[in-house]
PDB file of N, CA and C in Angstrom:
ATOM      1  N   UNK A1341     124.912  84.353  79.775  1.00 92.00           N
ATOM      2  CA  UNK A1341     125.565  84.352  81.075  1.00 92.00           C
ATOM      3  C   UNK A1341     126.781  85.288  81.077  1.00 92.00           C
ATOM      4  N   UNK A1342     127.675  84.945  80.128  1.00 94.00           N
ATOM      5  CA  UNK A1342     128.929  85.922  79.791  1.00 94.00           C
ATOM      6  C   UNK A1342     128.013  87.505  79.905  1.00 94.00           C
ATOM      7  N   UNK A1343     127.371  87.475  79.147  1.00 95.00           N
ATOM      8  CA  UNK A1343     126.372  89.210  78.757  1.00 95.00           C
ATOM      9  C   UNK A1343     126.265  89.794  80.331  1.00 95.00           C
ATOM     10  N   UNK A1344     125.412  88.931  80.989  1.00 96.00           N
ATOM     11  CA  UNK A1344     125.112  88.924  82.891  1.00 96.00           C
ATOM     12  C   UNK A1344     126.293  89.956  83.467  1.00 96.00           C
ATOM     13  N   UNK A1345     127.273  88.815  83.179  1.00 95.00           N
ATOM     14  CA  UNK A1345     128.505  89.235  84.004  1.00 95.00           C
ATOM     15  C   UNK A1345     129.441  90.721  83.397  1.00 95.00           C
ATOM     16  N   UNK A1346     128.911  90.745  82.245  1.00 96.00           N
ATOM     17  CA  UNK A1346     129.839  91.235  81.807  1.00 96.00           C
ATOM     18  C   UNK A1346     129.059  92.998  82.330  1.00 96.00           C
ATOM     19  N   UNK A1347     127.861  93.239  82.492  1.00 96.00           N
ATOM     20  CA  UNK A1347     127.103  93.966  82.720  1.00 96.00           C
ATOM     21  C   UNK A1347     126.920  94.469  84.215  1.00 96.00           C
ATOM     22  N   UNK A1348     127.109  93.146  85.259  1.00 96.00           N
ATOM     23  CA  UNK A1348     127.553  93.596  86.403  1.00 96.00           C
ATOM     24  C   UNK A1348     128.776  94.104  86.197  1.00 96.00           C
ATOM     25  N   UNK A1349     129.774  93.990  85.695  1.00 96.00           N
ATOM     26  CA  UNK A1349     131.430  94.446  85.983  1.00 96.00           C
ATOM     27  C   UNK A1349     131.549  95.890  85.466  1.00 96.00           C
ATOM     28  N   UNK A1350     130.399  96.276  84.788  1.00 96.00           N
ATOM     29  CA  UNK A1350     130.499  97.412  83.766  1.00 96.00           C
ATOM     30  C   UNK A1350     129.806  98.249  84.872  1.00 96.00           C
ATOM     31  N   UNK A1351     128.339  97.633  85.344  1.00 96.00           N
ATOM     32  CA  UNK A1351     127.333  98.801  86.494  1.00 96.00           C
ATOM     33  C   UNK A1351     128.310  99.109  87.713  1.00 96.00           C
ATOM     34  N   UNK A1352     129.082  97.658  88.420  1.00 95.00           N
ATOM     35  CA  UNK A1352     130.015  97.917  89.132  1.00 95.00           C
ATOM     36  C   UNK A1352     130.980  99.280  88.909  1.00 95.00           C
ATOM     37  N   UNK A1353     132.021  99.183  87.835  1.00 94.00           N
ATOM     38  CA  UNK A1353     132.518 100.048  87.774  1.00 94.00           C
ATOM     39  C   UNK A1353     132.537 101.775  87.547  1.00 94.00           C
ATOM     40  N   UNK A1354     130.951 101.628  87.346  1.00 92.00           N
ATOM     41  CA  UNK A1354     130.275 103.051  86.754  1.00 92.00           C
ATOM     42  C   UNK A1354     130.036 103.603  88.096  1.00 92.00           C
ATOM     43  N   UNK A1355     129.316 102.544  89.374  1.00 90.00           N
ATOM     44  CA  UNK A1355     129.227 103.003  90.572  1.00 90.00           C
ATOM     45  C   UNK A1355     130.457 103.247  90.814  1.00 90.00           C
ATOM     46  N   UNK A1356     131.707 102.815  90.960  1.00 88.00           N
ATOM     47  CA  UNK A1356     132.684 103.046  91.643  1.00 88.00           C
ATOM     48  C   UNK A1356     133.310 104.367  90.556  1.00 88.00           C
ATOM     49  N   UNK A1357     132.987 104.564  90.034  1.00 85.00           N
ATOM     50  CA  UNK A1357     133.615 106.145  89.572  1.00 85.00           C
ATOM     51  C   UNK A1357     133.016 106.781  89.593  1.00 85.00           C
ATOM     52  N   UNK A1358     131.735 107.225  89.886  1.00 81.00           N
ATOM     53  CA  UNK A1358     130.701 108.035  90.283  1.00 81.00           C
ATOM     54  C   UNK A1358     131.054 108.475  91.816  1.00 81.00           C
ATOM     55  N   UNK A1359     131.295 107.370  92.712  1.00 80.00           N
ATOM     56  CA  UNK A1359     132.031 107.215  94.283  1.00 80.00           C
ATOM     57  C   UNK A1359     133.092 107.940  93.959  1.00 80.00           C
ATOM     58  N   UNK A1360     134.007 107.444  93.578  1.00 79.00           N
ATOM     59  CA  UNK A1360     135.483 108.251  93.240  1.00 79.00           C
ATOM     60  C   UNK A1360     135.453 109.842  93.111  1.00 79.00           C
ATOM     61  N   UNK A1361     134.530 109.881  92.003  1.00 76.00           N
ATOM     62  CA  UNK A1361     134.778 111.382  91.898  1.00 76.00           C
ATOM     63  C   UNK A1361     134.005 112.688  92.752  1.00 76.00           C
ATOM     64  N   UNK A1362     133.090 111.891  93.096  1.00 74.00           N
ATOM     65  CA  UNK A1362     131.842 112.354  93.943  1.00 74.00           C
ATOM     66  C   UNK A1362     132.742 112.569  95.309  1.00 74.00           C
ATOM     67  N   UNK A1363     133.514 111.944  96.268  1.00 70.00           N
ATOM     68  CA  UNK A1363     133.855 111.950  96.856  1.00 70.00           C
ATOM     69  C   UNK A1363     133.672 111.800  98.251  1.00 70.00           C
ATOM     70  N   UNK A1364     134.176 111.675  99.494  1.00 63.00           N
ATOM     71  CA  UNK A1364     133.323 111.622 100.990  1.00 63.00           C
ATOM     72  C   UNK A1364     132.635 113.323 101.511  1.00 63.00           C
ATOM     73  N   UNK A1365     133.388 114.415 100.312  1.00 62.00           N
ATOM     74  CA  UNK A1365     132.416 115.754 101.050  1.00 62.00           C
ATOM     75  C   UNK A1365     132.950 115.882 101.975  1.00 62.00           C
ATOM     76  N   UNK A1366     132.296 116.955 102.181  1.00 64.00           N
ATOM     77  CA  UNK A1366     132.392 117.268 103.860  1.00 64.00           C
ATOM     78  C   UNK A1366     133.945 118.773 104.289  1.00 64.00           C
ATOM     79  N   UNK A1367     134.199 119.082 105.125  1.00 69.00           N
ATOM     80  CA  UNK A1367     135.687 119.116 105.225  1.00 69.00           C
ATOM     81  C   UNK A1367     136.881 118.607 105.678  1.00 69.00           C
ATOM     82  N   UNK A1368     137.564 119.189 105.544  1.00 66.00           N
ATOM     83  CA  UNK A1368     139.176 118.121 105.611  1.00 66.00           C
ATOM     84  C   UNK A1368     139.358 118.535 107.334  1.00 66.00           C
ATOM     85  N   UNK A1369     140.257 117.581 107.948  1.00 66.00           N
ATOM     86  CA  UNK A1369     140.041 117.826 109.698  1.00 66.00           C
ATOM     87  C   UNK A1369     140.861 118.699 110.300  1.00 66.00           C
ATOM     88  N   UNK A1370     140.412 119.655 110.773  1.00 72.00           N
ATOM     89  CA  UNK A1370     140.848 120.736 111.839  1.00 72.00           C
ATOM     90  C   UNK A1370     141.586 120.326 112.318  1.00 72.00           C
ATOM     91  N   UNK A1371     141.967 119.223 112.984  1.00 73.00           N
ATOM     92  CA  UNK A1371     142.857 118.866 114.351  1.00 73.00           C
ATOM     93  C   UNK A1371     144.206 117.736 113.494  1.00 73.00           C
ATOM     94  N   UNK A1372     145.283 117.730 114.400  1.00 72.00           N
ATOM     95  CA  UNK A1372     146.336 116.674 113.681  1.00 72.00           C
ATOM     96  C   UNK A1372     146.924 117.687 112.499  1.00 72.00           C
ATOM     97  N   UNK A1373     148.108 116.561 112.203  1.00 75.00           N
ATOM     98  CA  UNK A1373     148.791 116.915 110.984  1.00 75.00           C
ATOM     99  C   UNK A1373     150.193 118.004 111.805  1.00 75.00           C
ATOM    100  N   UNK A1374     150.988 118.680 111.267  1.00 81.00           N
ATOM    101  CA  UNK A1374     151.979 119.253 111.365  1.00 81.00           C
ATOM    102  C   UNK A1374     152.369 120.245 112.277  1.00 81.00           C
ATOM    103  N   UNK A1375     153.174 120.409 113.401  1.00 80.00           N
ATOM    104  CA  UNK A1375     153.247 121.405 114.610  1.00 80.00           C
ATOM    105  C   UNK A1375     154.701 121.807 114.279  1.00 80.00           C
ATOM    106  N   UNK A1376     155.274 122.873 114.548  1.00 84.00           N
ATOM    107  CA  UNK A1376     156.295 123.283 115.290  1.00 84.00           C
ATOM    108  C   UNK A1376     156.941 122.527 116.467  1.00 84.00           C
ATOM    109  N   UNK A1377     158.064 122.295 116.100  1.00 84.00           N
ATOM    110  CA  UNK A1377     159.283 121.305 116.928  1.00 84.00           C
ATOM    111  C   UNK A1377     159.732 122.671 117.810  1.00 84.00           C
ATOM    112  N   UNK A1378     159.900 122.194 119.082  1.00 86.00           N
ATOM    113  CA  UNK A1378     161.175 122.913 120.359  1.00 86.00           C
ATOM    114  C   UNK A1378     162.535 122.502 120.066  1.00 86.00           C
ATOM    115  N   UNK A1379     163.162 122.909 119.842  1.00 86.00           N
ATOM    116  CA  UNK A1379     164.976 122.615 120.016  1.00 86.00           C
ATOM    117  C   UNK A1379     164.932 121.940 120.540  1.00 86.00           C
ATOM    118  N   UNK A1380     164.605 121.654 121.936  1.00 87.00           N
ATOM    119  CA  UNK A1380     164.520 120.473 122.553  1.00 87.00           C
ATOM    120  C   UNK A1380     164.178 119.363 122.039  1.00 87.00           C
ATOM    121  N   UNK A1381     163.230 119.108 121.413  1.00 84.00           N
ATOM    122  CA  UNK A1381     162.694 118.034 120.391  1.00 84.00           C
ATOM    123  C   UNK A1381     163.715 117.872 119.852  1.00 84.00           C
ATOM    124  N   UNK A1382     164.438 118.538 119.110  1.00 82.00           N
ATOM    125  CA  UNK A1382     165.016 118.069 117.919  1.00 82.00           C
ATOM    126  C   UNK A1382     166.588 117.572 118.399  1.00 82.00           C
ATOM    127  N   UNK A1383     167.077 117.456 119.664  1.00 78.00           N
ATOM    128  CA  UNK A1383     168.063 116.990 120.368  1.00 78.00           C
ATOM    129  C   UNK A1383     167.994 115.677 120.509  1.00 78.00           C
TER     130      UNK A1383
END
């Protein structure tokens, strides 16, 4: 039973670093993130 468990926690973690490093892909998003402030803004 210990062996069981101990074997899920091990397949578990092999998937989750395979995920990790593998990553979501794709590209990073065009839109959002950092603009230029107006003087006005910054009043």
């Amino acid at each position: 039973m210990i062996r069981r468990a101990l074997v899920a926690l091990g397949l578990a973690g092999l998937v989750a670093a395979v995920l990790r490093v593998r990553g979501s892909g794709g590209t990073p998003p065009q839109r959002g993130g950092w603009r230029e402030l107006s003087p006005d803004e910054l009043r």
